[in-house]
Coordinates of C-alpha atoms and ligand atoms in Angstrom, one line a residue:
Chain A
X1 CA 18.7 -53.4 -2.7
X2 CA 21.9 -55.2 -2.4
X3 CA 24.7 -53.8 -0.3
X4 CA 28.5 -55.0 -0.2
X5 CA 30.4 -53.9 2.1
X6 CA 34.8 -55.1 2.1
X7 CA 34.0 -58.7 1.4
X8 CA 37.2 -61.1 1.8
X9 CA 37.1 -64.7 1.1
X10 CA 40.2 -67.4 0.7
X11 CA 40.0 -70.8 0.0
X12 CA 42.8 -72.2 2.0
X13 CA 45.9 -69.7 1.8
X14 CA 43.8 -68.5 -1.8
X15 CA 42.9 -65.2 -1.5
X16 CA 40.0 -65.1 -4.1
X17 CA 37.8 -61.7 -3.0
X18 CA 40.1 -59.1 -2.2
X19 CA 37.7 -56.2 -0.7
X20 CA 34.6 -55.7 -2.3
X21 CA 32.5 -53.4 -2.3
X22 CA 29.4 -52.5 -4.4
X23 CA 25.8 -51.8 -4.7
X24 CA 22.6 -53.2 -6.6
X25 CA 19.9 -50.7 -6.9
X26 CA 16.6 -52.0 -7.4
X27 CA 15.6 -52.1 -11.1
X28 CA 19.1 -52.3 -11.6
X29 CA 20.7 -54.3 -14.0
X30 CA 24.7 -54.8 -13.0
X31 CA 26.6 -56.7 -15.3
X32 CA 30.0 -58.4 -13.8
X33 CA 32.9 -58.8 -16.2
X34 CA 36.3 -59.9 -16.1
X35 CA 39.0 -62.7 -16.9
X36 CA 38.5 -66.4 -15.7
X37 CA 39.8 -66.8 -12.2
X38 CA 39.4 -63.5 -11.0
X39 CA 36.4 -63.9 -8.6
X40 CA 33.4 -63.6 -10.1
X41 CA 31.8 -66.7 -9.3
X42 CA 32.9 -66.2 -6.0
X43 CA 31.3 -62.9 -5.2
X44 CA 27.9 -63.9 -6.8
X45 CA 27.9 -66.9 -4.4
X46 CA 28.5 -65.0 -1.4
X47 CA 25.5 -62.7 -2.2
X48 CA 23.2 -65.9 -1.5
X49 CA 25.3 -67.2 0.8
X50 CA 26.7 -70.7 -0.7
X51 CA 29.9 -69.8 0.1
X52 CA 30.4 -67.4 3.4
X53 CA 32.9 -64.7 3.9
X54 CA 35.5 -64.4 5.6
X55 CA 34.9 -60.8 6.2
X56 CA 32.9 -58.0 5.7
X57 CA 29.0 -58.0 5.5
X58 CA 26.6 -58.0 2.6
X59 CA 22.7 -56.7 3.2
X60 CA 19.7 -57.4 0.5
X61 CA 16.9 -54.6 1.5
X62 CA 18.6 -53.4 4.5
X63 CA 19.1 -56.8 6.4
X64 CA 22.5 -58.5 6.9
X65 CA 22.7 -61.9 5.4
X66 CA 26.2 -62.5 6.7
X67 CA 25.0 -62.0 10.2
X68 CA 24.7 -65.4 11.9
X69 CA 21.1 -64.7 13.3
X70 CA 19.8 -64.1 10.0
X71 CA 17.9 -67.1 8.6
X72 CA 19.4 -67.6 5.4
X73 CA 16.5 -70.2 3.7
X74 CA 14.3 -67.3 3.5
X75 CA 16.9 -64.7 2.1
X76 CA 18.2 -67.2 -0.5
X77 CA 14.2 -67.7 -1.3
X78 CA 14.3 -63.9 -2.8
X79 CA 17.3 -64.1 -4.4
X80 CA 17.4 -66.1 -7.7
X81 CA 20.3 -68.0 -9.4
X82 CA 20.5 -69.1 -12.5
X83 CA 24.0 -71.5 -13.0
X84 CA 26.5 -71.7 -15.9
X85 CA 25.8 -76.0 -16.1
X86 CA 21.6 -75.1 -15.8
X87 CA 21.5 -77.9 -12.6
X88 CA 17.9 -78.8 -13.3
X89 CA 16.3 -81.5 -11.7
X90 CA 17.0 -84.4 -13.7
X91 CA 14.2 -86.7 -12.1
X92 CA 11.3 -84.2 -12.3
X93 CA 9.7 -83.1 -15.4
X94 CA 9.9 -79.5 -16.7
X95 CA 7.1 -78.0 -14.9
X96 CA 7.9 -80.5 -11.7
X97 CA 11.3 -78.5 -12.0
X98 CA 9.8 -75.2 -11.4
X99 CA 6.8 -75.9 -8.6
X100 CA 9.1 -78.2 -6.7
X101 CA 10.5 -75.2 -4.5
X102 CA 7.4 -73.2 -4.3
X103 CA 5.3 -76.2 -3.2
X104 CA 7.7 -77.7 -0.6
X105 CA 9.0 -74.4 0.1
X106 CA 6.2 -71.9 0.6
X107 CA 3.4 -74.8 0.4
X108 CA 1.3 -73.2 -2.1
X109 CA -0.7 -76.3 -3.9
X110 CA 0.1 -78.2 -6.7
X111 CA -2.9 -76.7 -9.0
X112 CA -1.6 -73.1 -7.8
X113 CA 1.9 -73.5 -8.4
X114 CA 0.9 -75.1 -11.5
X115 CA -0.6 -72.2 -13.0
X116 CA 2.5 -70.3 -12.3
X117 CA 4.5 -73.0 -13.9
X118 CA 2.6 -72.7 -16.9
X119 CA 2.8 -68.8 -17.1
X120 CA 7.0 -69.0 -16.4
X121 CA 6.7 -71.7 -19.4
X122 CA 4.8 -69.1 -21.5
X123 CA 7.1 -66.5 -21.0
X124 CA 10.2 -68.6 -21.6
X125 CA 8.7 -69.9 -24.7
X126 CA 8.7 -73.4 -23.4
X127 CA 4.9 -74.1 -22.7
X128 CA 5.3 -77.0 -25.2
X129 CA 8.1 -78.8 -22.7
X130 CA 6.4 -79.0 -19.6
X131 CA 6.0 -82.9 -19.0
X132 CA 8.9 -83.3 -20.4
X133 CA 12.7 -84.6 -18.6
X134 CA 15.6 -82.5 -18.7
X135 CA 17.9 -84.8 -20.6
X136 CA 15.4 -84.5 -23.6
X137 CA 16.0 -80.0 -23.5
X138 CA 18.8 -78.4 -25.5
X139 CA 21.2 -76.5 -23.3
X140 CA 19.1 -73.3 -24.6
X141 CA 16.2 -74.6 -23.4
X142 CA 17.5 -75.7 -20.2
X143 CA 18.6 -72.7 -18.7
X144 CA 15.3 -71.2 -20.0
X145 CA 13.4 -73.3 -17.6
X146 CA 16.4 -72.5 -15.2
X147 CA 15.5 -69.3 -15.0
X148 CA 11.9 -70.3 -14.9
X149 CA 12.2 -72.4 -11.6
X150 CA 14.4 -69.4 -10.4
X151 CA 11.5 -66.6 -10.8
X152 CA 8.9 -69.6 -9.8
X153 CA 9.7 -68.1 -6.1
X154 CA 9.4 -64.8 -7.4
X155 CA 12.6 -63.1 -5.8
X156 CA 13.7 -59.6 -5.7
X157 CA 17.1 -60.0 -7.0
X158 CA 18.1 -62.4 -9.6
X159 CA 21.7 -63.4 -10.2
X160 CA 23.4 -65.0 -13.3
X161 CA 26.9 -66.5 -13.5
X162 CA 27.9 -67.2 -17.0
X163 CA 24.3 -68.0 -18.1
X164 CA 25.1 -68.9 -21.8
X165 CA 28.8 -69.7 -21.8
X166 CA 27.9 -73.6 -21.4
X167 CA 25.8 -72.8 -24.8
X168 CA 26.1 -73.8 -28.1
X169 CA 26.1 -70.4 -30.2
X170 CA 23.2 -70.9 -31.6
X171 CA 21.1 -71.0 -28.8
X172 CA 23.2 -68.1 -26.9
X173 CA 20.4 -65.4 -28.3
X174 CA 17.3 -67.0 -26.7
X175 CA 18.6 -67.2 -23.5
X176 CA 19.7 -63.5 -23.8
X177 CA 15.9 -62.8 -25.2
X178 CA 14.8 -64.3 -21.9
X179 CA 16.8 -62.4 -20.3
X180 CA 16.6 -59.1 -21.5
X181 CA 12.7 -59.1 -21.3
X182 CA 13.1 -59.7 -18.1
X183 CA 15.7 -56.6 -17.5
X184 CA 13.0 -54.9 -19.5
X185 CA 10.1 -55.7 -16.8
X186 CA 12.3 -54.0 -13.9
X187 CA 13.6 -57.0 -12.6
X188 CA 16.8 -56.5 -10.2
X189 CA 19.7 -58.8 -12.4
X190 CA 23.8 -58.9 -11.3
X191 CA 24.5 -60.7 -14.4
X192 CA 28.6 -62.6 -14.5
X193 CA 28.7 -62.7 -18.6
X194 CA 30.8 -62.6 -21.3
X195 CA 28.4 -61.6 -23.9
X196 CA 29.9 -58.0 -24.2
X197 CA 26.7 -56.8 -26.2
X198 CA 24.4 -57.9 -24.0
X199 CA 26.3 -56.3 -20.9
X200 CA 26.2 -52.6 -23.1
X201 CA 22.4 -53.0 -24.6
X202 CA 20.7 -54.5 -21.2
X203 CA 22.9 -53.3 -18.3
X204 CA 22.8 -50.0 -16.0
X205 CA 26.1 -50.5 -14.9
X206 CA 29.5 -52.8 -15.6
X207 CA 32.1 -54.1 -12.7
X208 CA 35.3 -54.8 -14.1
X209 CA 36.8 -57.7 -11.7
X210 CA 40.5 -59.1 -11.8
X211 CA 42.4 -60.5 -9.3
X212 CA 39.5 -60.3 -6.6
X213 CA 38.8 -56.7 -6.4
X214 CA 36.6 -54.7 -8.5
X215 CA 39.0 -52.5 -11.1
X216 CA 37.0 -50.2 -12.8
X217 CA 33.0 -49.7 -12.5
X218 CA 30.8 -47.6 -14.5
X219 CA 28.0 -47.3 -17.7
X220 CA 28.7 -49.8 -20.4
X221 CA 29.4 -46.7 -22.3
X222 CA 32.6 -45.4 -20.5
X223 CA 33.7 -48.8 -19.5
X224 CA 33.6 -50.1 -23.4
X225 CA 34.3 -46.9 -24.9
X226 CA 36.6 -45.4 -22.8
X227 CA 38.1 -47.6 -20.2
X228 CA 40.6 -45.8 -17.9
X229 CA 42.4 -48.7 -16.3
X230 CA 45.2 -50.4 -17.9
X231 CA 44.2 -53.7 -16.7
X232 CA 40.2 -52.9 -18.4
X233 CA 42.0 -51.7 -21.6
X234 CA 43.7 -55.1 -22.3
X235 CA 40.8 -57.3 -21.1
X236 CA 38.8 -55.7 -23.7
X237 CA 40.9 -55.5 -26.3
X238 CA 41.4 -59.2 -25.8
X239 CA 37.4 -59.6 -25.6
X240 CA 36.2 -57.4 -28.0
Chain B
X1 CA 12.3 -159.5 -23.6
X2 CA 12.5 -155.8 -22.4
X3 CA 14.9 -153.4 -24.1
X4 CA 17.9 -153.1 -22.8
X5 CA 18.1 -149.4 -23.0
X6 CA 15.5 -149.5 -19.9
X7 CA 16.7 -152.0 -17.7
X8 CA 20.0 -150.1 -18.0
X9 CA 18.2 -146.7 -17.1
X10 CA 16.4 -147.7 -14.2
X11 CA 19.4 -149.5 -12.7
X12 CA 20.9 -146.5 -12.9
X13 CA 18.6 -144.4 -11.3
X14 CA 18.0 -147.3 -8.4
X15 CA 21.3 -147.1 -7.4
X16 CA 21.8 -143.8 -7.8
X17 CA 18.8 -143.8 -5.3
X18 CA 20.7 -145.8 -3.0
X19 CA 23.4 -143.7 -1.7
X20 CA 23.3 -143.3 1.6
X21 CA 24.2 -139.4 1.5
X22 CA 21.3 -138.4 -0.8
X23 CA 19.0 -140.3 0.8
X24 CA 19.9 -138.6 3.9
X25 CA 19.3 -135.2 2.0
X26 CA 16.5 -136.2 0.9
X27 CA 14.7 -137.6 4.0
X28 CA 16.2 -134.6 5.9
X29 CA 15.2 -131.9 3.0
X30 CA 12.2 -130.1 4.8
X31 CA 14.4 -129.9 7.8
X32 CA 17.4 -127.8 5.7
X33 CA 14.9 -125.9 4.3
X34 CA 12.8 -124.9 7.6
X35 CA 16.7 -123.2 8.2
X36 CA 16.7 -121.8 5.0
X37 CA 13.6 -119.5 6.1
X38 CA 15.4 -118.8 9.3
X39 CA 18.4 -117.7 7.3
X40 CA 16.1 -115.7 5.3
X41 CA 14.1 -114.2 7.8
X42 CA 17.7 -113.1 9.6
X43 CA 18.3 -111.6 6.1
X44 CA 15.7 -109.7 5.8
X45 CA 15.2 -108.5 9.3
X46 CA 18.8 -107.5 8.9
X47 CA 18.7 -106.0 5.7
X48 CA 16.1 -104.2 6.7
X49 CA 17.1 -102.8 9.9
X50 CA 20.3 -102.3 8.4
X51 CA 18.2 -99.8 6.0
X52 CA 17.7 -98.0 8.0
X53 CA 20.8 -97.4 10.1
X54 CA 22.6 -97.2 7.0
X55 CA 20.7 -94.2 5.7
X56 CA 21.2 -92.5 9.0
X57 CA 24.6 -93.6 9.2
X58 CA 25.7 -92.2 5.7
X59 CA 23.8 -89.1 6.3
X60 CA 25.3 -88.2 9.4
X61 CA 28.7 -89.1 8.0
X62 CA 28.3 -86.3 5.9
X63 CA 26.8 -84.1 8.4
X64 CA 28.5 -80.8 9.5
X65 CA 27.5 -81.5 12.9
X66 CA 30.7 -83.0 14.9
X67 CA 29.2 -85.1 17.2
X68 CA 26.7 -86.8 14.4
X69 CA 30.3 -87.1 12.5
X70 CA 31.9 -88.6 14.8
X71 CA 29.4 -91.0 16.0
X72 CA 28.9 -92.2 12.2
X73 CA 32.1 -92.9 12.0
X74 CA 33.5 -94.8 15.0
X75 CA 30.5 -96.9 14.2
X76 CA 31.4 -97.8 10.8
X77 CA 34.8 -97.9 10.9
X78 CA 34.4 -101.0 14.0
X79 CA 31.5 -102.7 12.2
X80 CA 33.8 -102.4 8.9
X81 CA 37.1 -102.9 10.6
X82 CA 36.5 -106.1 12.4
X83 CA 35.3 -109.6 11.5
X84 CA 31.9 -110.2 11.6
X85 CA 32.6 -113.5 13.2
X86 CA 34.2 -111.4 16.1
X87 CA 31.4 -109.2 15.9
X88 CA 29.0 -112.0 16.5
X89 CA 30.8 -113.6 19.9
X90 CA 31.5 -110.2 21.5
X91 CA 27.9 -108.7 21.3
X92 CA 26.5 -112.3 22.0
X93 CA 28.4 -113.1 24.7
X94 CA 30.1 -109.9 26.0
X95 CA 27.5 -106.9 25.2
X96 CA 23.7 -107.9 24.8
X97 CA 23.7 -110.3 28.2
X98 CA 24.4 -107.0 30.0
X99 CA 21.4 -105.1 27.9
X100 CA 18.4 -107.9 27.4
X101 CA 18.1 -111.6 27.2
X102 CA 18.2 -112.0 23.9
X103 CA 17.5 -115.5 22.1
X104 CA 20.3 -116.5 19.3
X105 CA 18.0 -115.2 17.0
X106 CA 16.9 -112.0 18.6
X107 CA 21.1 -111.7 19.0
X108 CA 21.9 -112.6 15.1
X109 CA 19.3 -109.8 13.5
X110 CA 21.2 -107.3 15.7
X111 CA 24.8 -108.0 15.5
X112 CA 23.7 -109.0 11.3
X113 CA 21.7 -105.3 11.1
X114 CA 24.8 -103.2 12.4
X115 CA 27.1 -104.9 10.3
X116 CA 24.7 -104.0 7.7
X117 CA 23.9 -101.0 8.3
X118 CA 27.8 -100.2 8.2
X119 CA 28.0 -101.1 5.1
X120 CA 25.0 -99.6 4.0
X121 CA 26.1 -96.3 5.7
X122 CA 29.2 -96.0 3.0
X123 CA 27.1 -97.3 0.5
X124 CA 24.9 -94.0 1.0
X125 CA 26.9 -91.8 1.4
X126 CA 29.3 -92.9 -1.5
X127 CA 25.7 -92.5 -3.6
X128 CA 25.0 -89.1 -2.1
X129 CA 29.0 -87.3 -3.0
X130 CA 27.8 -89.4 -6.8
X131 CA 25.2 -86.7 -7.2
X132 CA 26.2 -83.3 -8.6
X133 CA 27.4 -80.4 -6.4
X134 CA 25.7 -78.6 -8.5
X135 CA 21.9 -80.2 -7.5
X136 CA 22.9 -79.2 -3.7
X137 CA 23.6 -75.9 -4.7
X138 CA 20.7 -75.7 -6.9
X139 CA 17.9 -76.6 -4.4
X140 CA 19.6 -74.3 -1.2
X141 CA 19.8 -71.5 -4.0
X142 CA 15.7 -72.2 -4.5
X143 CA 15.5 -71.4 -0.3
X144 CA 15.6 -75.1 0.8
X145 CA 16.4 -76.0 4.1
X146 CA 19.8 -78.3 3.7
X147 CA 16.7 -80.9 4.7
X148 CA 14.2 -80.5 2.1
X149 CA 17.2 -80.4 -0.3
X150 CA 17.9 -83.7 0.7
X151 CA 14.8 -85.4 0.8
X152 CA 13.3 -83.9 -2.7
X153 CA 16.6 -83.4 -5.2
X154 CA 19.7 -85.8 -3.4
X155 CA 18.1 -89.1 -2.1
X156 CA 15.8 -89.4 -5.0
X157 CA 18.8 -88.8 -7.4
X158 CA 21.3 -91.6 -5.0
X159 CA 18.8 -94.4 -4.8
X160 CA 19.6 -95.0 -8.6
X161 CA 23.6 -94.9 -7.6
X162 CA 23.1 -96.8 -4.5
X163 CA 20.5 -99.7 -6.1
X164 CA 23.2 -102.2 -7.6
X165 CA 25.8 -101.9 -4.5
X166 CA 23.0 -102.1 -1.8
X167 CA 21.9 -105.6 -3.9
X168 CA 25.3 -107.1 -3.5
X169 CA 25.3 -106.3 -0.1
X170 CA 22.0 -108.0 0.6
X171 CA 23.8 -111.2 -1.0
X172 CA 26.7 -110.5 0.8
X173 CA 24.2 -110.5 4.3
X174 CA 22.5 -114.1 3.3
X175 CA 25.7 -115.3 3.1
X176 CA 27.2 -113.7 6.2
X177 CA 24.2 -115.1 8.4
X178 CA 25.8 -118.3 8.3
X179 CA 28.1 -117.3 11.0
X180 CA 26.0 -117.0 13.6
X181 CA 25.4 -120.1 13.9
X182 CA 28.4 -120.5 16.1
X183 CA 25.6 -118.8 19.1
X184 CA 23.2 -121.5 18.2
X185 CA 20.7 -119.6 16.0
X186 CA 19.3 -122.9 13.8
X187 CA 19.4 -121.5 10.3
X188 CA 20.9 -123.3 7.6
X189 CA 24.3 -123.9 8.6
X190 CA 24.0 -124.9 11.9
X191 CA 21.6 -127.5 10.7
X192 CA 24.2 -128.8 8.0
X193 CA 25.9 -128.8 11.3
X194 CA 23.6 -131.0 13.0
X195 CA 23.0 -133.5 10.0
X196 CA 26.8 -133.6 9.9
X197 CA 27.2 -134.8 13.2
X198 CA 24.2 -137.3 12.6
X199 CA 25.3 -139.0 9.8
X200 CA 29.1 -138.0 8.7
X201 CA 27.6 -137.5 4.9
X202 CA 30.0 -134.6 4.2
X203 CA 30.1 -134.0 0.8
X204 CA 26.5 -134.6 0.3
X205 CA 25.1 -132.7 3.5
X206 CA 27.1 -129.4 2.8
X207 CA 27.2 -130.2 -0.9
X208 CA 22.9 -129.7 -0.6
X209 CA 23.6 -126.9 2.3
X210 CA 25.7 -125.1 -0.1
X211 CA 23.0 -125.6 -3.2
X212 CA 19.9 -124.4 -0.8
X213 CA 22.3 -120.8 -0.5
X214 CA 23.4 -120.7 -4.3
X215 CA 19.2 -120.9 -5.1
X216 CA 18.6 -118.1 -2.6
X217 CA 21.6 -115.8 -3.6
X218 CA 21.6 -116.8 -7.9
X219 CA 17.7 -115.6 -6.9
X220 CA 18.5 -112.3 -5.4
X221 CA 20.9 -111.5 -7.7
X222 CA 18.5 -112.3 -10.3
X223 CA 15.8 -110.0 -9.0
X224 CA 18.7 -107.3 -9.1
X225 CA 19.2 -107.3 -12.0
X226 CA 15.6 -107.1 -12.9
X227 CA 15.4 -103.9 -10.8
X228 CA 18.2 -102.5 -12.9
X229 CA 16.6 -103.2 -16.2
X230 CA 13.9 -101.8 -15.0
X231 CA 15.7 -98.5 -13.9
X232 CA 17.7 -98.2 -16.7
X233 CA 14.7 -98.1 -19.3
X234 CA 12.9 -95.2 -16.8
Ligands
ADP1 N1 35.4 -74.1 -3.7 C1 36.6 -73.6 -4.1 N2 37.7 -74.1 -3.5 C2 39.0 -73.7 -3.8 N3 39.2 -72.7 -4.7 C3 38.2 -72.2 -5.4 C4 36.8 -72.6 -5.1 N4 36.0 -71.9 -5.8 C5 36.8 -71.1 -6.6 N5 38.1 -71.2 -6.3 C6 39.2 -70.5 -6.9 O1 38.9 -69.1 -6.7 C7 39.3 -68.4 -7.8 C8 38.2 -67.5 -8.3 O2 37.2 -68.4 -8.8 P1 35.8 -67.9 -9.5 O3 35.1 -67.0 -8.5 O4 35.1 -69.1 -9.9 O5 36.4 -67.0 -10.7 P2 35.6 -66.6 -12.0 O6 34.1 -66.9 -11.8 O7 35.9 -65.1 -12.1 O8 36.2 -67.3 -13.1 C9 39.9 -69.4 -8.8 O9 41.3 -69.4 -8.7 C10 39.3 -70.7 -8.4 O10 40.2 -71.7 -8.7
MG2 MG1 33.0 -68.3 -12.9

């Protein structure tokens, strides 16, 4: 589903992505770990293309999206994000937050994109919230309807950098709920977390990331259990 | 007898009636004031005009494309960078002759909506950069054309920011309109002007010609901060 082939990307003299290469199967869930700094963010934003690369080429269902000719509008409208700071809409209402794109976007009508509002809202466990502003949610429920307006344009691949880590604690778990039923469904997730149980209960695969290339990959099992790289070794013993 | 308390009033107020200068601004009232709507149809021709250029003009200053860029800029940087005054003389005299035959008027609601719409420009984009990065990125993540993401999540989100600085600079337009009337355009200063030369009342002629602008801009400023209450409690 997603292919990435020797990625590079500096900012400035910075060289942040240092050669990566991985793949997202469909149905896959890939969860991306790894100390602050080391490129995460980074490599999550290239996949949908708000930041560009410097080299290499990355393809979502065979077609390149780091190819000039491609038009990116419609790739970014199958791939989902959800951010670490929510960025709702703060001048719509809930459910204005989530049929904004597919209305303006796709111009399905309001009455339509409603209903799939309201459905999102039901499965987030938010159908209460929907006229209401985003300064009035908790962070919990804020990046529930986050990743409500994501699936409102119901992409193939959705990504997550640091979904709960702007969370209070208590509100980590519902987040991770929505999540994981999702997962569950057979939705496509590269997941950036630090939420160590969630990345061995929900995901396929781990990537260990430091330094801007990809250390050590493989099940949540050998990674946790039985990391081979000295550098995966002392990130989780500092984690864990 | 009558009480003295009255006589003592109405003297007072009969020669106070007396001065030459008032009476002067009052016979000549309806003639300060017909420049007063001159002065504020300039304004609002300008401001409006200006509107628009400045929205365009602070877009484009933020645009990727070059050219856009650098016609943004040079623009406001010499309607920003040089007097208004100047401004005035050289488009008047030196620029529109060669383009149109523009009355004083015609002349003063351009040269006052690209000075405007200079400032306007930086007021918009300054409101723009206010909004989160994070709103951008948001709405081209949701497949928005960098349009669309302007128009639904970024402009809707800057008119708050931009609201108080853009009313300042519509106060700052009434008041700058009284320069053109070194090309002749007959709003309120130049008729201060006039009455001046007429009847050498200083003090009282600009004294009412300087009221007749504190009622228009203490009115603006007013309404602005109406418009702000009324934001703030949204
Ligand atoms: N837009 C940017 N401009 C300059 N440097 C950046 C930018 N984005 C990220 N970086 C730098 O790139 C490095 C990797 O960042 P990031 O991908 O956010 O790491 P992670 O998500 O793993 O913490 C950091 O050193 C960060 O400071
Ligand atoms: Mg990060």
């Amino acid at each position: 589903m997603i292919r990435v082939i020797d990625i590079h990307k500096s900012f400035g003299k910075l060289e942040v992505l240092k050669g990566i290469n991985c793949r997202i199967a469909p149905r896959e869930v890939v969860c991306v770990i790894g100390p602050s700094g080391s490129g995460k963010s980074t490599l999550l934003r290239c996949i949908n293309q708000l930041e560009a690369v410097n080299s290499g080429q990355i393809f979502i269902d065979e077609q390149e999206i780091t190819s000039r000719h491609t038009d990116i509008n419609k790739i970014r409208q199958q791939v989902g994000m959800v951010f670490q700071l929510f960025n709702l809409f703060p001048h719509r209402t809930t459910l204005e937050n989530i049929t904004l794109a597919p209305m303006k976007i796709k111009g399905i009508p309001k009455d339509e994109a409603e209903d799939i509002a309201n459905e999102l809202l039901r499965k987030v466990g938010l159908t209460d919230k929907s006229s209401v502003y985003p300064n009035q949610l908790s962070g919990g429920q804020k990046q529930r309807v986050a990743i409500a307006r994501a699936l409102a344009m119901q992409p193939k691949v959705m990504l997550f950098d640091e979904p709960t880590s702007a969370l209070d604690p208590e509100m980590v778990g519902e987040v991770l709920e929505v999540m994981k039923d999702l997962a569950y469904e057979g939705m496509t997730m590269a997941v950036v977390t630090h939420e160590m149980g969630f990345a061995r209960e929900v995901g396929h695969r781990v990537l260990f990331m430091d330094e801007g290339i990809i250390m050590e990959e493989g099940t949540p099992a050998q990674i946790f259990d039985n990391p081979h790289n000295v550098r995966t070794q002392s990130f989780l013993s500092k984690v864990l | 007898m009558s009480p003295v308390p009255l006589i003592f009033g109405s003297n007072i107020i009969d020669s106070f009636l007396a001065i030459n200068g008032l009476q002067v601004v009052i016979k000549n009232l309806p003639y300060l004031l017909e420049g007063a709507v001159l002065t504020l149809q300039i304004t609002t021709l300008s401001v409006l005009f200006g509107m628009i250029l400045g929205l365009f003009g602070g877009l484009f200053k933020l645009a990727k494309n070059p050219i856009l860029y650098a016609i943004s800029t040079a623009y406001i940087d010499f309607f920003r960078g040089t007097p208004l005054y100047v401004q005035i003389l050289l488009l008047y005299f030196g620029i529109l002759p060669l383009l149109l035959d523009a009355t004083p008027f015609v002349a003063a609601v351009i040269v006052c909506s690209l000075n405007c719409g200079a400032y306007t420009a930086e007021i918009v984009r300054a409101g723009i950069q206010a909004v989160e990065k994070g709103q951008m990125e948001a709405a081209r993540s949701l497949g928005m054309t960098n349009r669309q993401a302007m128009s639904y999540v970024i402009l809707p989100q800057a008119y708050k920011i931009v609201i108080p600085p853009l009313i300042n600079e519509f106060i700052a337009v009434l008041k700058d309109t009284s320069l053109v009337a070194v090309i002749s355009a007959e709003e309120l200063t130049l008729r201060g002007k006039l009455l001046y030369s007429a009847y050498f009342e200083a003090a009282w002629i600009w004294g009412a010609v300087a009221l007749v602008y504190f009622i228009m801009t203490k009115t603006l400023s007013l309404l602005g901060d109406y418009v702000e209450r009324r934001m703030a409690t949204e």
